[in-house]
Every structure is written in C-alpha cells, then in structure tokens.
mmCIF file of C-alpha atoms in Angstrom:
data_model
loop_
_atom_site.group_PDB
_atom_site.id
_atom_site.type_symbol
_atom_site.label_atom_id
_atom_site.label_comp_id
_atom_site.label_asym_id
_atom_site.label_seq_id
_atom_site.Cartn_x
_atom_site.Cartn_y
_atom_site.Cartn_z
ATOM 1 C CA MET A 1 59.623 202.087 86.942
ATOM 2 C CA SER A 2 57.807 201.775 83.597
ATOM 3 C CA ARG A 3 59.220 199.645 80.790
ATOM 4 C CA ARG A 4 59.717 202.793 78.633
ATOM 5 C CA ALA A 5 61.695 204.567 81.364
ATOM 6 C CA LEU A 6 63.771 201.463 81.974
ATOM 7 C CA THR A 7 64.521 201.162 78.250
ATOM 8 C CA LEU A 8 65.610 204.810 78.093
ATOM 9 C CA LEU A 9 67.764 204.373 81.192
ATOM 10 C CA VAL A 10 69.497 201.288 79.783
ATOM 11 C CA ALA A 11 69.951 202.955 76.372
ATOM 12 C CA GLY A 12 71.402 206.056 78.012
ATOM 13 C CA PHE A 13 73.770 203.951 80.052
ATOM 14 C CA LEU A 14 74.926 202.098 76.929
ATOM 15 C CA VAL A 15 75.466 205.360 75.002
ATOM 16 C CA LEU A 16 77.403 206.813 77.937
ATOM 17 C CA SER A 17 79.497 203.642 78.236
ATOM 18 C CA LEU A 18 80.271 203.638 74.521
ATOM 19 C CA GLY A 19 81.180 207.322 74.685
ATOM 20 C CA VAL A 20 83.552 206.780 77.591
ATOM 21 C CA MET A 21 85.022 203.711 75.896
ATOM 22 C CA GLY A 22 85.501 205.625 72.649
ATOM 23 C CA ALA A 23 87.223 208.470 74.454
ATOM 24 C CA VAL A 24 89.729 206.235 76.235
ATOM 25 C CA MET A 25 90.226 203.390 73.757
ATOM 26 C CA LYS A 26 93.378 204.052 71.731
ATOM 27 C CA VAL A 27 93.472 202.867 68.113
ATOM 28 C CA PRO A 28 96.460 202.442 65.731
ATOM 29 C CA TYR A 29 95.325 205.014 63.174
ATOM 30 C CA VAL A 30 96.519 208.451 62.092
ATOM 31 C CA VAL A 31 94.240 211.321 61.071
ATOM 32 C CA LEU A 32 95.495 213.385 58.112
ATOM 33 C CA SER A 33 93.974 216.846 57.688
ATOM 34 C CA PRO A 34 94.696 220.007 55.647
ATOM 35 C CA GLY A 35 97.763 221.734 57.079
ATOM 36 C CA PRO A 36 98.939 225.350 56.830
ATOM 37 C CA THR A 37 100.070 226.954 53.569
ATOM 38 C CA GLU A 38 103.097 229.212 53.083
ATOM 39 C CA ASN A 39 103.734 231.673 50.271
ATOM 40 C CA THR A 40 107.206 230.886 48.924
ATOM 41 C CA ILE A 41 107.567 234.436 47.592
ATOM 42 C CA GLY A 42 106.226 235.897 50.840
ATOM 43 C CA GLU A 43 107.258 235.882 54.490
ATOM 44 C CA VAL A 44 107.049 233.646 57.550
ATOM 45 C CA ASP A 45 107.267 235.423 60.920
ATOM 46 C CA LYS A 46 108.281 238.661 59.145
ATOM 47 C CA LYS A 47 111.214 236.923 57.442
ATOM 48 C CA PRO A 48 111.263 236.115 53.703
ATOM 49 C CA VAL A 49 110.703 232.451 52.907
ATOM 50 C CA ILE A 50 113.368 232.735 50.207
ATOM 51 C CA THR A 51 116.352 235.058 50.603
ATOM 52 C CA ILE A 52 118.895 235.341 47.779
ATOM 53 C CA THR A 53 122.217 237.113 48.243
ATOM 54 C CA GLY A 54 125.037 237.552 45.750
ATOM 55 C CA ARG A 55 122.743 237.652 42.722
ATOM 56 C CA GLN A 56 120.325 240.231 41.315
ATOM 57 C CA THR A 57 116.676 239.644 42.243
ATOM 58 C CA TYR A 58 113.417 241.082 40.940
ATOM 59 C CA PRO A 59 110.029 242.087 42.445
ATOM 60 C CA THR A 60 107.281 239.466 42.700
ATOM 61 C CA SER A 61 103.518 239.546 43.192
ATOM 62 C CA GLY A 62 100.680 237.143 43.887
ATOM 63 C CA ARG A 63 101.256 233.920 45.784
ATOM 64 C CA LEU A 64 103.121 230.662 45.143
ATOM 65 C CA ASN A 65 101.819 228.622 48.058
ATOM 66 C CA LEU A 66 103.314 225.375 49.269
ATOM 67 C CA VAL A 67 100.742 223.160 50.975
ATOM 68 C CA THR A 68 101.057 220.723 53.854
ATOM 69 C CA VAL A 69 99.252 217.893 55.612
ATOM 70 C CA ALA A 70 98.847 217.891 59.396
ATOM 71 C CA TYR A 71 98.680 214.573 61.202
ATOM 72 C CA GLN A 72 97.250 213.526 64.545
ATOM 73 C CA GLY A 73 98.320 210.280 66.177
ATOM 74 C CA GLY A 74 101.357 208.039 65.977
ATOM 75 C CA PRO A 75 103.008 205.331 68.111
ATOM 76 C CA SER A 76 103.780 207.721 70.980
ATOM 77 C CA SER A 77 100.452 209.593 70.901
ATOM 78 C CA GLN A 78 97.741 207.302 69.583
ATOM 79 C CA ILE A 79 94.315 208.799 68.868
ATOM 80 C CA ASP A 80 91.163 207.561 70.568
ATOM 81 C CA LEU A 81 88.315 205.769 68.822
ATOM 82 C CA LEU A 82 86.011 208.826 68.802
ATOM 83 C CA THR A 83 88.664 210.900 67.028
ATOM 84 C CA ALA A 84 89.014 208.192 64.405
ATOM 85 C CA LEU A 85 85.230 207.994 63.955
ATOM 86 C CA ARG A 86 84.970 211.772 63.505
ATOM 87 C CA GLY A 87 87.714 211.554 60.883
ATOM 88 C CA TRP A 88 85.928 208.827 58.963
ATOM 89 C CA LEU A 89 82.841 211.048 58.800
ATOM 90 C CA ASP A 90 84.752 214.147 57.627
ATOM 91 C CA PRO A 91 85.313 214.190 53.830
ATOM 92 C CA THR A 92 88.207 216.678 54.150
ATOM 93 C CA VAL A 93 90.391 214.351 56.235
ATOM 94 C CA ALA A 94 91.739 210.821 55.885
ATOM 95 C CA VAL A 95 92.136 208.150 58.540
ATOM 96 C CA VAL A 96 94.924 205.706 57.680
ATOM 97 C CA PRO A 97 96.601 202.818 59.513
ATOM 98 C CA GLU A 98 99.429 203.999 61.738
ATOM 99 C CA SER A 99 101.893 201.749 59.887
ATOM 100 C CA THR A 100 101.263 203.753 56.689
ATOM 101 C CA ILE A 101 102.999 206.790 58.211
ATOM 102 C CA PHE A 102 105.167 205.098 60.848
ATOM 103 C CA PRO A 103 106.481 201.721 59.614
ATOM 104 C CA GLU A 104 107.105 199.189 62.381
ATOM 105 C CA THR A 105 110.804 199.116 61.490
ATOM 106 C CA ARG A 106 111.219 202.811 62.420
ATOM 107 C CA SER A 107 110.263 204.807 65.501
ATOM 108 C CA GLN A 108 108.186 207.980 65.359
ATOM 109 C CA GLN A 109 111.330 209.975 66.153
ATOM 110 C CA GLN A 110 113.189 208.334 63.270
ATOM 111 C CA VAL A 111 110.352 209.111 60.856
ATOM 112 C CA GLU A 112 110.294 212.747 61.970
ATOM 113 C CA GLU A 113 114.082 212.980 61.626
ATOM 114 C CA GLU A 114 113.847 211.519 58.127
ATOM 115 C CA ASN A 115 111.172 214.098 57.251
ATOM 116 C CA THR A 116 113.553 216.841 58.397
ATOM 117 C CA VAL A 117 116.336 215.450 56.210
ATOM 118 C CA GLU A 118 113.916 215.097 53.275
ATOM 119 C CA MET A 119 112.940 218.745 53.671
ATOM 120 C CA ALA A 120 116.594 219.804 53.658
ATOM 121 C CA ASN A 121 117.238 217.680 50.566
ATOM 122 C CA SER A 122 114.112 219.079 48.929
ATOM 123 C CA GLN A 123 115.331 222.632 49.440
ATOM 124 C CA ASP A 124 118.706 221.842 47.901
ATOM 125 C CA TYR A 125 117.081 219.983 44.996
ATOM 126 C CA ALA A 126 114.798 222.983 44.464
ATOM 127 C CA LYS A 127 117.771 225.347 44.284
ATOM 128 C CA ALA A 128 119.556 222.995 41.900
ATOM 129 C CA ALA A 129 116.456 222.592 39.703
ATOM 130 C CA ALA A 130 115.954 226.365 39.497
ATOM 131 C CA LEU A 131 119.590 226.907 38.499
ATOM 132 C CA THR A 132 119.369 224.037 36.003
ATOM 133 C CA GLU A 133 116.321 225.692 34.436
ATOM 134 C CA LEU A 134 118.231 228.977 34.223
ATOM 135 C CA LYS A 135 121.366 227.187 32.932
ATOM 136 C CA ILE A 136 123.470 228.469 35.844
ATOM 137 C CA PRO A 137 126.279 225.964 36.651
ATOM 138 C CA TYR A 138 126.859 224.590 40.179
ATOM 139 C CA GLY A 139 128.806 221.785 41.897
ATOM 140 C CA THR A 140 127.499 218.737 43.780
ATOM 141 C CA ALA A 141 128.530 216.391 46.601
ATOM 142 C CA VAL A 142 126.831 213.899 48.968
ATOM 143 C CA SER A 143 127.523 213.637 52.691
ATOM 144 C CA VAL A 144 126.498 211.195 55.433
ATOM 145 C CA VAL A 145 123.945 212.679 57.851
ATOM 146 C CA SER A 146 123.749 209.722 60.248
ATOM 147 C CA THR A 147 124.111 205.960 60.508
ATOM 148 C CA GLU A 148 121.585 203.527 61.939
ATOM 149 C CA LYS A 149 122.663 201.875 65.174
ATOM 150 C CA GLY A 150 123.386 198.188 64.700
ATOM 151 C CA LYS A 151 123.572 198.404 60.903
ATOM 152 C CA PRO A 152 126.851 197.833 58.985
ATOM 153 C CA ALA A 153 127.575 201.527 58.352
ATOM 154 C CA ASP A 154 127.489 202.266 62.092
ATOM 155 C CA GLY A 155 131.077 202.833 63.237
ATOM 156 C CA ARG A 156 132.478 202.684 59.713
ATOM 157 C CA LEU A 157 130.983 205.804 58.160
ATOM 158 C CA ARG A 158 130.635 209.069 60.082
ATOM 159 C CA LYS A 159 128.465 212.136 59.978
ATOM 160 C CA GLY A 160 129.999 214.590 57.508
ATOM 161 C CA ASP A 161 131.788 211.981 55.383
ATOM 162 C CA GLU A 162 131.558 213.082 51.743
ATOM 163 C CA ILE A 163 130.965 210.128 49.411
ATOM 164 C CA THR A 164 132.654 210.501 46.034
ATOM 165 C CA ALA A 165 132.478 206.960 44.607
ATOM 166 C CA VAL A 166 130.818 203.581 45.197
ATOM 167 C CA GLY A 167 132.562 200.407 44.033
ATOM 168 C CA GLY A 168 135.101 202.507 42.167
ATOM 169 C CA LYS A 169 132.480 204.434 40.175
ATOM 170 C CA PRO A 170 132.154 208.203 40.753
ATOM 171 C CA VAL A 171 128.797 209.381 42.160
ATOM 172 C CA SER A 172 127.404 212.853 42.698
ATOM 173 C CA ASP A 173 123.851 212.421 44.007
ATOM 174 C CA VAL A 174 121.918 210.527 46.684
ATOM 175 C CA GLU A 175 119.950 208.492 44.143
ATOM 176 C CA GLY A 176 123.107 207.325 42.406
ATOM 177 C CA ILE A 177 124.604 206.075 45.679
ATOM 178 C CA SER A 178 121.362 204.349 46.702
ATOM 179 C CA GLU A 179 121.088 202.577 43.346
ATOM 180 C CA ALA A 180 124.742 201.496 43.496
ATOM 181 C CA VAL A 181 124.191 199.939 46.928
ATOM 182 C CA LYS A 182 120.930 198.250 45.867
ATOM 183 C CA ALA A 183 122.792 196.649 42.940
ATOM 184 C CA VAL A 184 124.995 194.733 45.401
ATOM 185 C CA GLU A 185 123.790 191.319 46.562
ATOM 186 C CA PRO A 186 122.797 191.480 50.262
ATOM 187 C CA GLY A 187 125.620 190.162 52.443
ATOM 188 C CA ARG A 188 128.389 191.262 50.115
ATOM 189 C CA GLU A 189 130.655 194.219 50.830
ATOM 190 C CA VAL A 190 130.612 197.589 49.101
ATOM 191 C CA THR A 191 133.476 200.099 49.071
ATOM 192 C CA PHE A 192 132.854 203.823 49.455
ATOM 193 C CA ALA A 193 135.455 206.402 48.465
ATOM 194 C CA ILE A 194 135.037 209.249 50.937
ATOM 195 C CA THR A 195 136.554 212.546 51.973
ATOM 196 C CA ARG A 196 136.730 212.891 55.761
ATOM 197 C CA GLY A 197 138.004 216.335 56.671
ATOM 198 C CA GLN A 198 141.231 216.696 54.691
ATOM 199 C CA GLU A 199 141.708 212.934 54.310
ATOM 200 C CA LYS A 200 140.642 210.736 51.395
ATOM 201 C CA LEU A 201 139.739 207.158 52.365
ATOM 202 C CA ASP A 202 138.290 203.936 50.971
ATOM 203 C CA VAL A 203 135.859 202.427 53.473
ATOM 204 C CA THR A 204 134.532 198.894 52.933
ATOM 205 C CA VAL A 205 131.099 198.214 54.456
ATOM 206 C CA PRO A 206 129.102 194.923 54.559
ATOM 207 C CA THR A 207 125.540 195.040 53.283
ATOM 208 C CA VAL A 208 122.316 193.551 54.653
ATOM 209 C CA ARG A 209 118.824 192.946 53.346
ATOM 210 C CA GLY A 210 116.526 195.815 54.305
ATOM 211 C CA ALA A 211 112.816 196.592 53.972
ATOM 212 C CA GLY A 212 111.307 195.198 50.789
ATOM 213 C CA GLY A 213 114.350 193.010 50.230
ATOM 214 C CA LYS A 214 116.529 195.937 49.151
ATOM 215 C CA THR A 215 120.243 195.988 49.912
ATOM 216 C CA VAL A 216 121.169 198.586 52.548
ATOM 217 C CA VAL A 217 124.097 199.596 54.751
ATOM 218 C CA GLY A 218 122.069 201.703 57.217
ATOM 219 C CA MET A 219 122.889 205.355 56.566
ATOM 220 C CA VAL A 220 121.042 208.592 55.857
ATOM 221 C CA MET A 221 122.578 210.807 53.177
ATOM 222 C CA GLN A 222 122.089 214.398 52.132
ATOM 223 C CA ALA A 223 123.027 216.134 48.911
ATOM 224 C CA LYS A 224 125.410 219.044 49.294
ATOM 225 C CA TYR A 225 125.432 221.579 46.505
ATOM 226 C CA LYS A 226 128.035 224.215 45.811
ATOM 227 C CA PHE A 227 126.018 227.100 44.429
ATOM 228 C CA PRO A 228 127.560 230.281 42.986
ATOM 229 C CA PHE A 229 125.404 232.449 45.301
ATOM 230 C CA ASP A 230 123.428 231.993 48.528
ATOM 231 C CA VAL A 231 119.783 230.905 48.589
ATOM 232 C CA GLU A 232 118.298 230.599 52.081
ATOM 233 C CA ILE A 233 114.885 229.000 52.616
ATOM 234 C CA ASN A 234 112.910 229.578 55.815
ATOM 235 C CA VAL A 235 109.662 227.653 56.360
ATOM 236 C CA GLY A 236 109.641 226.919 60.083
ATOM 237 C CA ASP A 237 108.378 223.539 61.306
ATOM 238 C CA VAL A 238 107.615 221.846 57.978
ATOM 239 C CA GLY A 239 109.031 218.465 56.962
ATOM 240 C CA GLY A 240 109.062 216.120 53.989
ATOM 241 C CA PRO A 241 109.981 216.539 50.311
ATOM 242 C CA SER A 242 106.684 217.622 48.741
ATOM 243 C CA ALA A 243 107.327 221.406 48.622
ATOM 244 C CA GLY A 244 110.186 221.047 46.139
ATOM 245 C CA LEU A 245 108.291 222.293 43.080
ATOM 246 C CA MET A 246 106.979 225.399 44.853
ATOM 247 C CA PHE A 247 110.424 226.248 46.268
ATOM 248 C CA SER A 248 111.871 226.051 42.750
ATOM 249 C CA LEU A 249 109.179 228.315 41.348
ATOM 250 C CA GLY A 250 109.713 230.833 44.157
ATOM 251 C CA ILE A 251 113.458 230.921 43.470
ATOM 252 C CA LEU A 252 112.874 231.289 39.725
ATOM 253 C CA ASP A 253 110.386 234.097 40.262
ATOM 254 C CA LYS A 254 112.896 236.052 42.327
ATOM 255 C CA LEU A 255 115.791 235.463 39.908
ATOM 256 C CA THR A 256 113.975 236.493 36.719
ATOM 257 C CA PRO A 257 112.406 239.783 35.599
ATOM 258 C CA GLY A 258 108.626 239.877 35.373
ATOM 259 C CA GLU A 259 106.123 238.276 37.726
ATOM 260 C CA LEU A 260 105.578 234.552 37.292
ATOM 261 C CA THR A 261 102.102 234.475 38.851
ATOM 262 C CA GLY A 262 100.644 237.504 37.094
ATOM 263 C CA GLY A 263 99.250 238.457 40.504
ATOM 264 C CA LYS A 264 97.256 235.210 40.797
ATOM 265 C CA ASP A 265 96.958 233.015 43.865
ATOM 266 C CA ILE A 266 98.757 229.813 42.839
ATOM 267 C CA ALA A 267 99.271 226.746 45.006
ATOM 268 C CA GLY A 268 100.884 223.429 44.247
ATOM 269 C CA THR A 269 102.846 220.428 45.382
ATOM 270 C CA GLY A 270 105.327 217.884 44.099
ATOM 271 C CA THR A 271 108.795 216.596 44.798
ATOM 272 C CA ILE A 272 111.599 217.925 42.608
ATOM 273 C CA ASP A 273 114.935 216.530 41.538
ATOM 274 C CA PRO A 274 117.961 218.540 40.371
ATOM 275 C CA SER A 275 116.991 218.035 36.719
ATOM 276 C CA GLY A 276 113.581 219.596 37.395
ATOM 277 C CA ALA A 277 111.477 216.419 37.202
ATOM 278 C CA VAL A 278 108.332 216.610 39.378
ATOM 279 C CA GLY A 279 107.376 213.525 41.399
ATOM 280 C CA PRO A 280 104.193 212.377 43.194
ATOM 281 C CA ILE A 281 103.315 213.087 46.816
ATOM 282 C CA GLY A 282 100.904 211.848 49.486
ATOM 283 C CA GLY A 283 97.856 213.554 50.956
ATOM 284 C CA ILE A 284 96.798 215.234 47.712
ATOM 285 C CA ALA A 285 93.140 215.553 48.788
ATOM 286 C CA GLN A 286 94.011 217.311 52.061
ATOM 287 C CA LYS A 287 96.525 219.571 50.317
ATOM 288 C CA MET A 288 93.932 220.714 47.774
ATOM 289 C CA VAL A 289 91.465 221.536 50.552
ATOM 290 C CA GLY A 290 94.129 223.555 52.362
ATOM 291 C CA ALA A 291 95.039 225.387 49.140
ATOM 292 C CA ARG A 292 91.438 226.324 48.366
ATOM 293 C CA LYS A 293 90.784 227.478 51.934
ATOM 294 C CA ALA A 294 93.825 229.765 51.623
ATOM 295 C CA GLY A 295 92.357 231.328 48.478
ATOM 296 C CA ALA A 296 94.140 229.502 45.657
ATOM 297 C CA THR A 297 92.357 229.198 42.312
ATOM 298 C CA VAL A 298 95.087 227.235 40.507
ATOM 299 C CA PHE A 299 96.760 224.075 41.812
ATOM 300 C CA LEU A 300 99.925 222.670 40.223
ATOM 301 C CA THR A 301 99.535 218.892 40.430
ATOM 302 C CA PRO A 302 102.159 216.182 39.851
ATOM 303 C CA ALA A 303 101.131 214.161 36.801
ATOM 304 C CA ASP A 304 101.122 210.918 38.808
ATOM 305 C CA ASN A 305 98.634 212.437 41.297
ATOM 306 C CA CYS A 306 96.212 213.757 38.681
ATOM 307 C CA ALA A 307 93.765 210.837 38.617
ATOM 308 C CA GLU A 308 93.457 210.846 42.414
ATOM 309 C CA ALA A 309 93.188 214.641 42.525
ATOM 310 C CA MET A 310 90.354 214.705 39.973
ATOM 311 C CA LYS A 311 88.212 212.628 42.342
ATOM 312 C CA ALA A 312 88.476 215.139 45.207
ATOM 313 C CA VAL A 313 89.152 218.563 43.680
ATOM 314 C CA PRO A 314 87.322 221.344 45.611
ATOM 315 C CA ASP A 315 85.014 223.721 43.759
ATOM 316 C CA GLY A 316 86.823 226.739 42.322
ATOM 317 C CA LEU A 317 90.247 225.073 42.082
ATOM 318 C CA ARG A 318 91.745 224.522 38.642
ATOM 319 C CA LEU A 319 94.143 221.576 38.392
ATOM 320 C CA VAL A 320 97.213 222.130 36.212
ATOM 321 C CA LYS A 321 99.351 219.080 35.455
ATOM 322 C CA ALA A 322 103.094 219.395 36.096
ATOM 323 C CA THR A 323 105.620 216.793 35.010
ATOM 324 C CA SER A 324 108.610 219.121 35.292
ATOM 325 C CA LEU A 325 109.641 222.542 36.525
ATOM 326 C CA HIS A 326 109.967 223.701 32.923
ATOM 327 C CA GLU A 327 106.404 222.599 32.156
ATOM 328 C CA ALA A 328 105.114 224.353 35.291
ATOM 329 C CA VAL A 329 106.821 227.605 34.247
ATOM 330 C CA GLN A 330 105.314 227.321 30.757
ATOM 331 C CA ALA A 331 101.865 226.690 32.253
ATOM 332 C CA LEU A 332 102.126 229.766 34.492
ATOM 333 C CA ASP A 333 103.271 231.836 31.490
ATOM 334 C CA ALA A 334 100.222 230.641 29.535
ATOM 335 C CA LEU A 335 97.884 231.435 32.444
ATOM 336 C CA ARG A 336 99.384 234.910 32.814
ATOM 337 C CA THR A 337 99.448 235.867 29.125
ATOM 338 C CA GLY A 338 96.465 233.909 27.839
ATOM 339 C CA LYS A 339 98.727 232.470 25.135
ATOM 340 C CA GLY A 340 99.656 228.816 24.784
ATOM 341 C CA GLN A 341 98.157 225.664 26.267
ATOM 342 C CA VAL A 342 97.772 224.946 29.950
ATOM 343 C CA PRO A 343 98.177 221.189 30.631
ATOM 344 C CA ALA A 344 95.173 219.953 32.570
ATOM 345 C CA CYS A 345 94.744 216.920 34.792
ATOM 346 C CA SER A 346 92.531 214.159 33.501
ATOM 347 C CA ALA A 347 90.803 211.305 35.307
ATOM 348 C CA GLY A 348 92.510 208.637 33.213
#
C-alpha cells in the first residue's frame, strides 16, 4: 500500500472514530433554539387563546404573538457532542451549560413543574395587570401549590392553604411573602396566618438557608385573583413567565374598542406583575429569530433586555422598548396612528 493511501486510510479511520465518539459522547449542555409563536388574540387548536365571559368584548385584528424558546438536552436526556458542536456553529441557537437551565439543587422534573407554576402565575398577573390598566377592581390571595420534601414547610403547610399574613403582617402577593421570609434570619421560625378550608390557623415554620444564602421554608406559592369576570387563557404546552406582557395586551385588546395592533404583526416578550411593570427574560436572541420567522415586524422588548437584543436583532424587526404595560399600549397607539413617540431600544 502506498504512503498516500495509508495516510488517507488512517485519516478516514480517525474521522470515523471521532464521528462515532461525537455521536455517543454525552455532554452537560443544553441547546436553546427559536420555539413556536402563538397569537394571543388568535386561536390554538381551533380554540381562542383568550376567552372572556361576563364582560363585553370587541373585535381584534393583526397579531400579538408571544414567543418561546425550545430546548434540547437536560439531566435526563443529555445531548451528544455533535449536537453541541452543530449548535455552536449555528448563530440562531445558543449552547449553554446544563446547570444554567437545571440547577444541581433541582431535578429536571422540578424545573419543569416550576415552569408550569410560573406560567400559571404569569397568566394571573397578566389578567391583573390588564384590569389595573383599565382601572377595574379585583381581589387577591396567595395559596400554597406544593412543599419541598425534607424542607421545613413539608408537613406543616399543605397544598391549597391560603396565606394571609407573615409574622403578623398582612400580605396579598407572592413577592410580599417571599420578601417577608427572606427578611428572617436562617434558622429562626416564621409564623404564617393561613386559611385552610373553613378554618383560620397560625402555623409556625422553621427556616433554613437556601440557594444563594437566602432564607427559605421550601414551598411553591401561586397568586389567586378574584376577578369580576372570567378570563381563560389557552396556550397548550408552554411554560415559564415570559409571555406575561403579550397576554396582558391580548386581554386589553379584547376588552377595549378599536384594534390595538392596527392590523400589524406584533411580537414581544417580558414578564409582567400586577401593577403592569415589565421584567427581563432569557433567550432574547432566539425569541427574536422566532418572531421574525413568524412574520413579525415589531418586537416589544423589556428595557433590561434592550442592549442584548440590539446585538442580535434580525433584519426587518423593529425593537420597541417596554418598561410597563402602559408604555407598551402607548407605543402601539403611536405605531398605529403615526402620532406620538415610539420608545426604541438602544445599545447602551
């Protein structure tokens, strides 16, 4: 055999070996790619995304798309090396350490369950924010969704318990309860006033030091709102809190005369709180790609994501900065009428 043929044979064997190794070698990374979009004033599986009963609604047009990020990998289904390499070469996806999405302190199932709870909270916050913007009054409460096995709340608090006060101080939202618990020195006890069925109780729970040194008791909570009419949101298998802004806009569009989009294809992202404040999200680059592929020309961007978004904005997509639901509504009004300023993202 000639030296050239031998060299080619050895090189081919090495390439084949590396290919096989890459296909079977699992790596602790997760690939993030553009996920599906859903029109919040449209339908999913022939059912409206937002259904309002008990209140007058109005026709809508155009699109108010929520955007998502799809992920591949995780502790129970790690990707192979070749998949990771393809991701690193693709500018529309991101390859991140597995621990970024699935912290070592929580299982993949726990993370997915938390995403489901965050989506439920996001929907309620979106309803509350829309009603706040419209100055429609509503009531609030917070209930326990679950407790973490082995943590202090396990066995003391139960699913469905409604928390009304912490340390003797009335509370009405998840953030208020979390902050009240964090204010307690780890190892000390905290007393929750709860309603369990028809019974009102004071339950004292020890605290422990959790991730990042924060005081925790080991429970998952969910806001419960008492709205004056029914708002049902149907988005299928989507988790996380980042669709809050777009849910709020969809609800507002249906509850008010006129068409918020002016027939335009609008997409956006951002968490929402009951006051209407818009918060930052992850995966902004992948979400913009998904929005543009779905036809959007305008992208509502949380102010804290603007600098990152400016570095990766696809051609043909206009970034509009949103710090609040009210500001987003004003921006859409300005886009539709051509009157007023539209807040733009900047790189700084």
